[in-house]
């Protein structure tokens, strides 16, 4: 079936599209239109809102990025549950200065994108929050209960003032974006909405037409607009140097950012960690660059060379992927590098080790989605033993330690992580014989540093000492 539409004497045949609201029903959805933002910035942005405000779906419209294709962006964000990328290849439209009251009636890409996602996909969503990649919500009072507050508000709608912030130029990322501009500069607001099936509402960039905002909710939060965290595709001056000494740190936002980005497990989960950093891997950076320079034109040879070196792990492929992306950007020829990047990305994100580590992060944090992530790991890899270990880790970290021990024994699991959990039980029971048995087995494992963090290995060593058993060897460890 098609609908005929006549505009200016020209007829258009339009096929009605299916409504996708059922896929986002009951979800807390963060939406944005973006172009050429670094993929790691987008990952960090999703992490911030997931960890601090409970957003579980991310709808990202890509407005014809030139640094990567929509498929490459989709692949780069594939590790983030609930992340959806939509190709939006329309001209953004001319920019007018809304600060002096000019009306933007021609910058159509973003208003149309907002109307598209609201009416086509999000009418049944629990909440929708409209924010850019360089915008972080916060409350000076430390409140993070945004979603429930919006759902419970009479109108289910609020707008939050945006304040100009800066990130450290030498470490340009969300984690350092807590410098508030002095004098304070308030920018046009962004909004949050509980749709409640209200098809008559019309979302725009800075407001939603047809509904009154809740003033109490609007006053509780602000948005840090990190001005220099930008590729400069729209406003070139946003990438210019900034003197941070002229501005002040917002302590509340700084604490929130430190809490969000402090954990190495997050880096491992999102594929951002530079594997070669730190004393334990000194010299690997130079080695990787020499291998990359020699072999990157042929990715298979690259991995073969790495395998011979004994470093063929998914972290190595991830490092090569970072290097390849840097070289592709330097040459301004992404198409020539496309097959190599795709090959290396597949090595990273489809490897069993990566999928296992991703699920382990969920299990160790006891997250609500952990069981579904573990089930997804088992379906993807067919690894029932690994899935059993992940389930044991989840039970251990959510407090059901008897269930964890039962899973370990039922499946005969002997990895350092499982032995560490068993040792924990025996330490509490003061069973010196079993503490010695598990502790020595952990420390003699050749890959213990890949399973346990430094503080956990030190805990094992200290437990053996406390029970009168001296550890026989020192273990080279990684930082937690």
PDB file of C-alpha atoms in Angstrom, residues 237-478:
ATOM      1  CA  UNK A 237      36.212  27.549  17.128  1.00  0.00           C
ATOM      2  CA  UNK A 238      34.997  24.897  19.575  1.00  0.00           C
ATOM      3  CA  UNK A 239      38.299  23.042  19.170  1.00  0.00           C
ATOM      4  CA  UNK A 240      40.464  26.067  20.042  1.00  0.00           C
ATOM      5  CA  UNK A 241      42.714  26.025  23.119  1.00  0.00           C
ATOM      6  CA  UNK A 242      41.225  27.057  26.468  1.00  0.00           C
ATOM      7  CA  UNK A 243      42.837  28.394  29.659  1.00  0.00           C
ATOM      8  CA  UNK A 244      41.358  26.265  32.449  1.00  0.00           C
ATOM      9  CA  UNK A 245      42.808  28.510  35.173  1.00  0.00           C
ATOM     10  CA  UNK A 246      40.156  31.087  34.298  1.00  0.00           C
ATOM     11  CA  UNK A 247      37.360  28.653  35.170  1.00  0.00           C
ATOM     12  CA  UNK A 248      36.339  26.667  38.261  1.00  0.00           C
ATOM     13  CA  UNK A 249      35.961  22.972  39.003  1.00  0.00           C
ATOM     14  CA  UNK A 250      32.469  21.729  39.833  1.00  0.00           C
ATOM     15  CA  UNK A 251      33.168  19.320  42.697  1.00  0.00           C
ATOM     16  CA  UNK A 252      29.822  17.503  42.445  1.00  0.00           C
ATOM     17  CA  UNK A 253      30.283  16.751  38.746  1.00  0.00           C
ATOM     18  CA  UNK A 254      33.948  15.866  39.283  1.00  0.00           C
ATOM     19  CA  UNK A 255      33.019  13.263  41.909  1.00  0.00           C
ATOM     20  CA  UNK A 256      30.369  11.798  39.620  1.00  0.00           C
ATOM     21  CA  UNK A 257      32.858  11.521  36.756  1.00  0.00           C
ATOM     22  CA  UNK A 258      35.536   9.948  38.952  1.00  0.00           C
ATOM     23  CA  UNK A 259      33.022   7.372  40.157  1.00  0.00           C
ATOM     24  CA  UNK A 260      31.957   6.584  36.599  1.00  0.00           C
ATOM     25  CA  UNK A 261      35.329   6.220  34.906  1.00  0.00           C
ATOM     26  CA  UNK A 262      37.644   4.968  37.656  1.00  0.00           C
ATOM     27  CA  UNK A 263      37.321   1.210  37.097  1.00  0.00           C
ATOM     28  CA  UNK A 264      39.563  -0.708  34.724  1.00  0.00           C
ATOM     29  CA  UNK A 265      36.752  -3.229  34.249  1.00  0.00           C
ATOM     30  CA  UNK A 266      34.749  -0.537  32.459  1.00  0.00           C
ATOM     31  CA  UNK A 267      37.664   0.031  30.106  1.00  0.00           C
ATOM     32  CA  UNK A 268      37.938  -3.687  29.415  1.00  0.00           C
ATOM     33  CA  UNK A 269      34.200  -3.939  28.853  1.00  0.00           C
ATOM     34  CA  UNK A 270      33.994  -1.044  26.429  1.00  0.00           C
ATOM     35  CA  UNK A 271      37.225  -1.921  24.623  1.00  0.00           C
ATOM     36  CA  UNK A 272      38.960   1.384  25.422  1.00  0.00           C
ATOM     37  CA  UNK A 273      41.908   0.308  27.584  1.00  0.00           C
ATOM     38  CA  UNK A 274      45.350   0.861  26.083  1.00  0.00           C
ATOM     39  CA  UNK A 275      46.762  -2.559  26.828  1.00  0.00           C
ATOM     40  CA  UNK A 276      50.389  -1.464  26.559  1.00  0.00           C
ATOM     41  CA  UNK A 277      50.191   1.250  29.266  1.00  0.00           C
ATOM     42  CA  UNK A 278      51.827   0.562  32.611  1.00  0.00           C
ATOM     43  CA  UNK A 279      55.074  -0.936  33.867  1.00  0.00           C
ATOM     44  CA  UNK A 280      53.992  -4.553  33.437  1.00  0.00           C
ATOM     45  CA  UNK A 281      53.832  -4.166  29.645  1.00  0.00           C
ATOM     46  CA  UNK A 282      56.850  -1.899  29.090  1.00  0.00           C
ATOM     47  CA  UNK A 283      58.146  -2.111  25.516  1.00  0.00           C
ATOM     48  CA  UNK A 284      54.949  -3.564  24.057  1.00  0.00           C
ATOM     49  CA  UNK A 285      53.937  -0.221  22.577  1.00  0.00           C
ATOM     50  CA  UNK A 286      57.145  -0.025  20.534  1.00  0.00           C
ATOM     51  CA  UNK A 287      56.749  -3.648  19.495  1.00  0.00           C
ATOM     52  CA  UNK A 288      53.148  -3.166  18.397  1.00  0.00           C
ATOM     53  CA  UNK A 289      53.937  -0.128  16.320  1.00  0.00           C
ATOM     54  CA  UNK A 290      56.807  -1.907  14.602  1.00  0.00           C
ATOM     55  CA  UNK A 291      54.574  -4.895  13.834  1.00  0.00           C
ATOM     56  CA  UNK A 292      51.724  -2.647  12.719  1.00  0.00           C
ATOM     57  CA  UNK A 293      53.956  -0.607  10.420  1.00  0.00           C
ATOM     58  CA  UNK A 294      55.281  -3.760   8.798  1.00  0.00           C
ATOM     59  CA  UNK A 295      52.209  -5.945   8.572  1.00  0.00           C
ATOM     60  CA  UNK A 296      49.027  -3.851   8.753  1.00  0.00           C
ATOM     61  CA  UNK A 297      48.511  -3.918   4.972  1.00  0.00           C
ATOM     62  CA  UNK A 298      47.867  -7.617   5.551  1.00  0.00           C
ATOM     63  CA  UNK A 299      45.895  -8.137   8.799  1.00  0.00           C
ATOM     64  CA  UNK A 300      46.286 -11.925   8.715  1.00  0.00           C
ATOM     65  CA  UNK A 301      50.064 -11.603   8.676  1.00  0.00           C
ATOM     66  CA  UNK A 302      49.795  -9.168  11.562  1.00  0.00           C
ATOM     67  CA  UNK A 303      47.972 -11.668  13.754  1.00  0.00           C
ATOM     68  CA  UNK A 304      50.336 -14.485  12.726  1.00  0.00           C
ATOM     69  CA  UNK A 305      53.328 -12.382  13.724  1.00  0.00           C
ATOM     70  CA  UNK A 306      51.703 -11.590  17.051  1.00  0.00           C
ATOM     71  CA  UNK A 307      50.867 -15.230  17.634  1.00  0.00           C
ATOM     72  CA  UNK A 308      54.524 -16.160  17.207  1.00  0.00           C
ATOM     73  CA  UNK A 309      55.435 -13.508  19.765  1.00  0.00           C
ATOM     74  CA  UNK A 310      53.132 -15.091  22.338  1.00  0.00           C
ATOM     75  CA  UNK A 311      50.982 -11.955  22.564  1.00  0.00           C
ATOM     76  CA  UNK A 312      48.052 -13.094  20.414  1.00  0.00           C
ATOM     77  CA  UNK A 313      45.183 -12.063  22.665  1.00  0.00           C
ATOM     78  CA  UNK A 314      42.128  -9.990  21.928  1.00  0.00           C
ATOM     79  CA  UNK A 315      43.731  -7.013  23.706  1.00  0.00           C
ATOM     80  CA  UNK A 316      46.474  -7.036  21.070  1.00  0.00           C
ATOM     81  CA  UNK A 317      43.936  -6.974  18.266  1.00  0.00           C
ATOM     82  CA  UNK A 318      42.241  -4.108  20.064  1.00  0.00           C
ATOM     83  CA  UNK A 319      45.506  -2.157  20.227  1.00  0.00           C
ATOM     84  CA  UNK A 320      46.121  -2.746  16.530  1.00  0.00           C
ATOM     85  CA  UNK A 321      42.602  -1.557  15.840  1.00  0.00           C
ATOM     86  CA  UNK A 322      43.352   1.699  17.696  1.00  0.00           C
ATOM     87  CA  UNK A 323      46.598   2.125  15.743  1.00  0.00           C
ATOM     88  CA  UNK A 324      44.902   1.391  12.421  1.00  0.00           C
ATOM     89  CA  UNK A 325      42.188   3.964  13.132  1.00  0.00           C
ATOM     90  CA  UNK A 326      44.832   6.563  13.965  1.00  0.00           C
ATOM     91  CA  UNK A 327      46.725   5.847  10.737  1.00  0.00           C
ATOM     92  CA  UNK A 328      43.506   5.931   8.718  1.00  0.00           C
ATOM     93  CA  UNK A 329      42.644   9.360  10.119  1.00  0.00           C
ATOM     94  CA  UNK A 330      46.171  10.659   9.503  1.00  0.00           C
ATOM     95  CA  UNK A 331      45.965   9.624   5.853  1.00  0.00           C
ATOM     96  CA  UNK A 332      42.431  11.055   5.502  1.00  0.00           C
ATOM     97  CA  UNK A 333      41.560   7.907   3.558  1.00  0.00           C
ATOM     98  CA  UNK A 334      39.252   5.774   5.624  1.00  0.00           C
ATOM     99  CA  UNK A 335      37.973   3.748   2.669  1.00  0.00           C
ATOM    100  CA  UNK A 336      41.418   2.313   1.938  1.00  0.00           C
ATOM    101  CA  UNK A 337      41.622   1.057   5.501  1.00  0.00           C
ATOM    102  CA  UNK A 338      38.063  -0.216   5.720  1.00  0.00           C
ATOM    103  CA  UNK A 339      38.748  -3.949   5.240  1.00  0.00           C
ATOM    104  CA  UNK A 340      41.668  -3.950   7.677  1.00  0.00           C
ATOM    105  CA  UNK A 341      39.657  -2.113  10.315  1.00  0.00           C
ATOM    106  CA  UNK A 342      36.703  -4.455   9.899  1.00  0.00           C
ATOM    107  CA  UNK A 343      38.983  -7.501  10.143  1.00  0.00           C
ATOM    108  CA  UNK A 344      40.626  -6.288  13.344  1.00  0.00           C
ATOM    109  CA  UNK A 345      37.320  -5.160  14.835  1.00  0.00           C
ATOM    110  CA  UNK A 346      35.883  -8.618  14.193  1.00  0.00           C
ATOM    111  CA  UNK A 347      38.905 -10.140  15.952  1.00  0.00           C
ATOM    112  CA  UNK A 348      38.206  -7.938  18.956  1.00  0.00           C
ATOM    113  CA  UNK A 349      34.457  -7.893  19.350  1.00  0.00           C
ATOM    114  CA  UNK A 350      33.582 -11.404  18.231  1.00  0.00           C
ATOM    115  CA  UNK A 351      36.328 -13.178  20.196  1.00  0.00           C
ATOM    116  CA  UNK A 352      35.209 -15.501  22.944  1.00  0.00           C
ATOM    117  CA  UNK A 353      37.607 -13.857  25.397  1.00  0.00           C
ATOM    118  CA  UNK A 354      36.100 -10.423  24.808  1.00  0.00           C
ATOM    119  CA  UNK A 355      32.537 -11.724  25.173  1.00  0.00           C
ATOM    120  CA  UNK A 356      33.504 -13.565  28.363  1.00  0.00           C
ATOM    121  CA  UNK A 357      35.160 -10.483  29.897  1.00  0.00           C
ATOM    122  CA  UNK A 358      32.164  -8.370  28.969  1.00  0.00           C
ATOM    123  CA  UNK A 359      29.796 -10.783  30.726  1.00  0.00           C
ATOM    124  CA  UNK A 360      32.178 -11.016  33.693  1.00  0.00           C
ATOM    125  CA  UNK A 361      31.944  -7.262  34.274  1.00  0.00           C
ATOM    126  CA  UNK A 362      28.162  -7.542  34.540  1.00  0.00           C
ATOM    127  CA  UNK A 363      28.443 -10.567  36.853  1.00  0.00           C
ATOM    128  CA  UNK A 364      31.016  -9.001  39.197  1.00  0.00           C
ATOM    129  CA  UNK A 365      28.868  -5.910  39.587  1.00  0.00           C
ATOM    130  CA  UNK A 366      25.685  -7.904  40.122  1.00  0.00           C
ATOM    131  CA  UNK A 367      23.883  -5.882  37.466  1.00  0.00           C
ATOM    132  CA  UNK A 368      20.252  -6.623  36.718  1.00  0.00           C
ATOM    133  CA  UNK A 369      21.048  -7.522  33.120  1.00  0.00           C
ATOM    134  CA  UNK A 370      23.798  -9.965  34.093  1.00  0.00           C
ATOM    135  CA  UNK A 371      21.733 -13.139  33.637  1.00  0.00           C
ATOM    136  CA  UNK A 372      20.609 -12.172  30.140  1.00  0.00           C
ATOM    137  CA  UNK A 373      24.188 -11.221  29.198  1.00  0.00           C
ATOM    138  CA  UNK A 374      25.445 -14.592  30.453  1.00  0.00           C
ATOM    139  CA  UNK A 375      22.716 -16.385  28.479  1.00  0.00           C
ATOM    140  CA  UNK A 376      23.705 -14.371  25.413  1.00  0.00           C
ATOM    141  CA  UNK A 377      27.352 -15.400  25.915  1.00  0.00           C
ATOM    142  CA  UNK A 378      26.366 -19.086  26.072  1.00  0.00           C
ATOM    143  CA  UNK A 379      24.240 -18.804  22.908  1.00  0.00           C
ATOM    144  CA  UNK A 380      27.007 -16.993  21.028  1.00  0.00           C
ATOM    145  CA  UNK A 381      29.875 -19.285  22.000  1.00  0.00           C
ATOM    146  CA  UNK A 382      28.292 -22.575  23.082  1.00  0.00           C
ATOM    147  CA  UNK A 383      30.652 -22.470  26.086  1.00  0.00           C
ATOM    148  CA  UNK A 384      28.622 -24.073  28.891  1.00  0.00           C
ATOM    149  CA  UNK A 385      31.596 -24.241  31.267  1.00  0.00           C
ATOM    150  CA  UNK A 386      32.322 -20.524  30.827  1.00  0.00           C
ATOM    151  CA  UNK A 387      28.641 -19.726  31.344  1.00  0.00           C
ATOM    152  CA  UNK A 388      28.663 -21.774  34.565  1.00  0.00           C
ATOM    153  CA  UNK A 389      31.704 -19.830  35.809  1.00  0.00           C
ATOM    154  CA  UNK A 390      29.968 -16.538  35.008  1.00  0.00           C
ATOM    155  CA  UNK A 391      26.859 -17.681  36.874  1.00  0.00           C
ATOM    156  CA  UNK A 392      29.006 -18.609  39.877  1.00  0.00           C
ATOM    157  CA  UNK A 393      30.657 -15.167  39.809  1.00  0.00           C
ATOM    158  CA  UNK A 394      27.235 -13.531  39.683  1.00  0.00           C
ATOM    159  CA  UNK A 395      25.912 -15.566  42.625  1.00  0.00           C
ATOM    160  CA  UNK A 396      29.073 -14.812  44.611  1.00  0.00           C
ATOM    161  CA  UNK A 397      28.828 -11.054  44.064  1.00  0.00           C
ATOM    162  CA  UNK A 398      25.099 -10.872  44.736  1.00  0.00           C
ATOM    163  CA  UNK A 399      25.477 -12.591  48.101  1.00  0.00           C
ATOM    164  CA  UNK A 400      24.336 -16.175  47.384  1.00  0.00           C
ATOM    165  CA  UNK A 401      27.736 -17.696  48.010  1.00  0.00           C
ATOM    166  CA  UNK A 402      26.437 -21.186  48.715  1.00  0.00           C
ATOM    167  CA  UNK A 403      24.913 -21.240  45.224  1.00  0.00           C
ATOM    168  CA  UNK A 404      28.249 -20.074  43.796  1.00  0.00           C
ATOM    169  CA  UNK A 405      30.126 -22.871  45.554  1.00  0.00           C
ATOM    170  CA  UNK A 406      27.562 -25.419  44.363  1.00  0.00           C
ATOM    171  CA  UNK A 407      27.996 -24.290  40.725  1.00  0.00           C
ATOM    172  CA  UNK A 408      31.779 -24.466  40.973  1.00  0.00           C
ATOM    173  CA  UNK A 409      31.693 -27.992  42.358  1.00  0.00           C
ATOM    174  CA  UNK A 410      28.940 -29.202  40.034  1.00  0.00           C
ATOM    175  CA  UNK A 411      30.883 -28.174  36.917  1.00  0.00           C
ATOM    176  CA  UNK A 412      34.369 -28.933  38.269  1.00  0.00           C
ATOM    177  CA  UNK A 413      35.557 -25.363  37.667  1.00  0.00           C
ATOM    178  CA  UNK A 414      39.253 -24.808  38.427  1.00  0.00           C
ATOM    179  CA  UNK A 415      40.066 -21.351  37.037  1.00  0.00           C
ATOM    180  CA  UNK A 416      41.921 -18.962  39.393  1.00  0.00           C
ATOM    181  CA  UNK A 417      38.716 -16.911  39.769  1.00  0.00           C
ATOM    182  CA  UNK A 418      36.732 -19.967  40.904  1.00  0.00           C
ATOM    183  CA  UNK A 419      39.526 -21.148  43.205  1.00  0.00           C
ATOM    184  CA  UNK A 420      39.629 -17.644  44.677  1.00  0.00           C
ATOM    185  CA  UNK A 421      35.922 -17.866  45.513  1.00  0.00           C
ATOM    186  CA  UNK A 422      36.381 -21.305  47.103  1.00  0.00           C
ATOM    187  CA  UNK A 423      39.338 -20.000  49.095  1.00  0.00           C
ATOM    188  CA  UNK A 424      37.137 -17.200  50.400  1.00  0.00           C
ATOM    189  CA  UNK A 425      34.747 -19.781  51.900  1.00  0.00           C
ATOM    190  CA  UNK A 426      37.579 -21.700  53.549  1.00  0.00           C
ATOM    191  CA  UNK A 427      39.149 -18.551  55.025  1.00  0.00           C
ATOM    192  CA  UNK A 428      35.855 -17.824  56.767  1.00  0.00           C
ATOM    193  CA  UNK A 429      35.722 -21.435  58.009  1.00  0.00           C
ATOM    194  CA  UNK A 430      39.393 -21.218  59.163  1.00  0.00           C
ATOM    195  CA  UNK A 431      40.209 -24.392  57.234  1.00  0.00           C
ATOM    196  CA  UNK A 432      43.991 -24.045  56.881  1.00  0.00           C
ATOM    197  CA  UNK A 433      44.436 -27.173  54.761  1.00  0.00           C
ATOM    198  CA  UNK A 434      42.015 -26.035  52.076  1.00  0.00           C
ATOM    199  CA  UNK A 435      43.260 -22.440  52.203  1.00  0.00           C
ATOM    200  CA  UNK A 436      46.733 -23.794  51.455  1.00  0.00           C
ATOM    201  CA  UNK A 437      45.405 -26.072  48.710  1.00  0.00           C
ATOM    202  CA  UNK A 438      43.460 -23.364  46.884  1.00  0.00           C
ATOM    203  CA  UNK A 439      45.997 -20.587  47.532  1.00  0.00           C
ATOM    204  CA  UNK A 440      48.979 -22.494  46.178  1.00  0.00           C
ATOM    205  CA  UNK A 441      46.940 -23.635  43.167  1.00  0.00           C
ATOM    206  CA  UNK A 442      46.007 -20.005  42.414  1.00  0.00           C
ATOM    207  CA  UNK A 443      49.574 -18.705  42.688  1.00  0.00           C
ATOM    208  CA  UNK A 444      51.013 -21.539  40.612  1.00  0.00           C
ATOM    209  CA  UNK A 445      48.562 -20.933  37.775  1.00  0.00           C
ATOM    210  CA  UNK A 446      50.497 -19.624  34.718  1.00  0.00           C
ATOM    211  CA  UNK A 447      47.741 -17.152  33.753  1.00  0.00           C
ATOM    212  CA  UNK A 448      46.652 -15.976  37.193  1.00  0.00           C
ATOM    213  CA  UNK A 449      47.289 -12.324  36.259  1.00  0.00           C
ATOM    214  CA  UNK A 450      44.675 -12.649  33.503  1.00  0.00           C
ATOM    215  CA  UNK A 451      42.004 -13.812  35.962  1.00  0.00           C
ATOM    216  CA  UNK A 452      42.628 -11.890  39.191  1.00  0.00           C
ATOM    217  CA  UNK A 453      43.470  -8.277  39.923  1.00  0.00           C
ATOM    218  CA  UNK A 454      46.534  -7.222  41.881  1.00  0.00           C
ATOM    219  CA  UNK A 455      44.667  -6.625  45.134  1.00  0.00           C
ATOM    220  CA  UNK A 456      43.054 -10.085  44.864  1.00  0.00           C
ATOM    221  CA  UNK A 457      46.422 -11.797  44.335  1.00  0.00           C
ATOM    222  CA  UNK A 458      47.836  -9.892  47.310  1.00  0.00           C
ATOM    223  CA  UNK A 459      44.827 -11.084  49.307  1.00  0.00           C
ATOM    224  CA  UNK A 460      45.703 -14.696  48.429  1.00  0.00           C
ATOM    225  CA  UNK A 461      49.356 -14.184  49.385  1.00  0.00           C
ATOM    226  CA  UNK A 462      48.413 -12.517  52.670  1.00  0.00           C
ATOM    227  CA  UNK A 463      45.935 -15.300  53.503  1.00  0.00           C
ATOM    228  CA  UNK A 464      48.659 -17.920  53.077  1.00  0.00           C
ATOM    229  CA  UNK A 465      50.945 -15.918  55.334  1.00  0.00           C
ATOM    230  CA  UNK A 466      48.195 -15.507  57.936  1.00  0.00           C
ATOM    231  CA  UNK A 467      47.684 -19.287  57.953  1.00  0.00           C
ATOM    232  CA  UNK A 468      51.432 -19.896  58.334  1.00  0.00           C
ATOM    233  CA  UNK A 469      52.056 -20.776  54.702  1.00  0.00           C
ATOM    234  CA  UNK A 470      54.626 -18.624  52.851  1.00  0.00           C
ATOM    235  CA  UNK A 471      53.905 -18.063  49.149  1.00  0.00           C
ATOM    236  CA  UNK A 472      56.569 -19.751  47.044  1.00  0.00           C
ATOM    237  CA  UNK A 473      56.770 -17.195  44.221  1.00  0.00           C
ATOM    238  CA  UNK A 474      55.999 -13.630  43.326  1.00  0.00           C
ATOM    239  CA  UNK A 475      53.363 -13.065  40.665  1.00  0.00           C
ATOM    240  CA  UNK A 476      53.560 -10.305  38.074  1.00  0.00           C
ATOM    241  CA  UNK A 477      50.218  -8.597  38.486  1.00  0.00           C
ATOM    242  CA  UNK A 478      47.972  -6.068  36.792  1.00  0.00           C
TER     243      UNK A 478
END
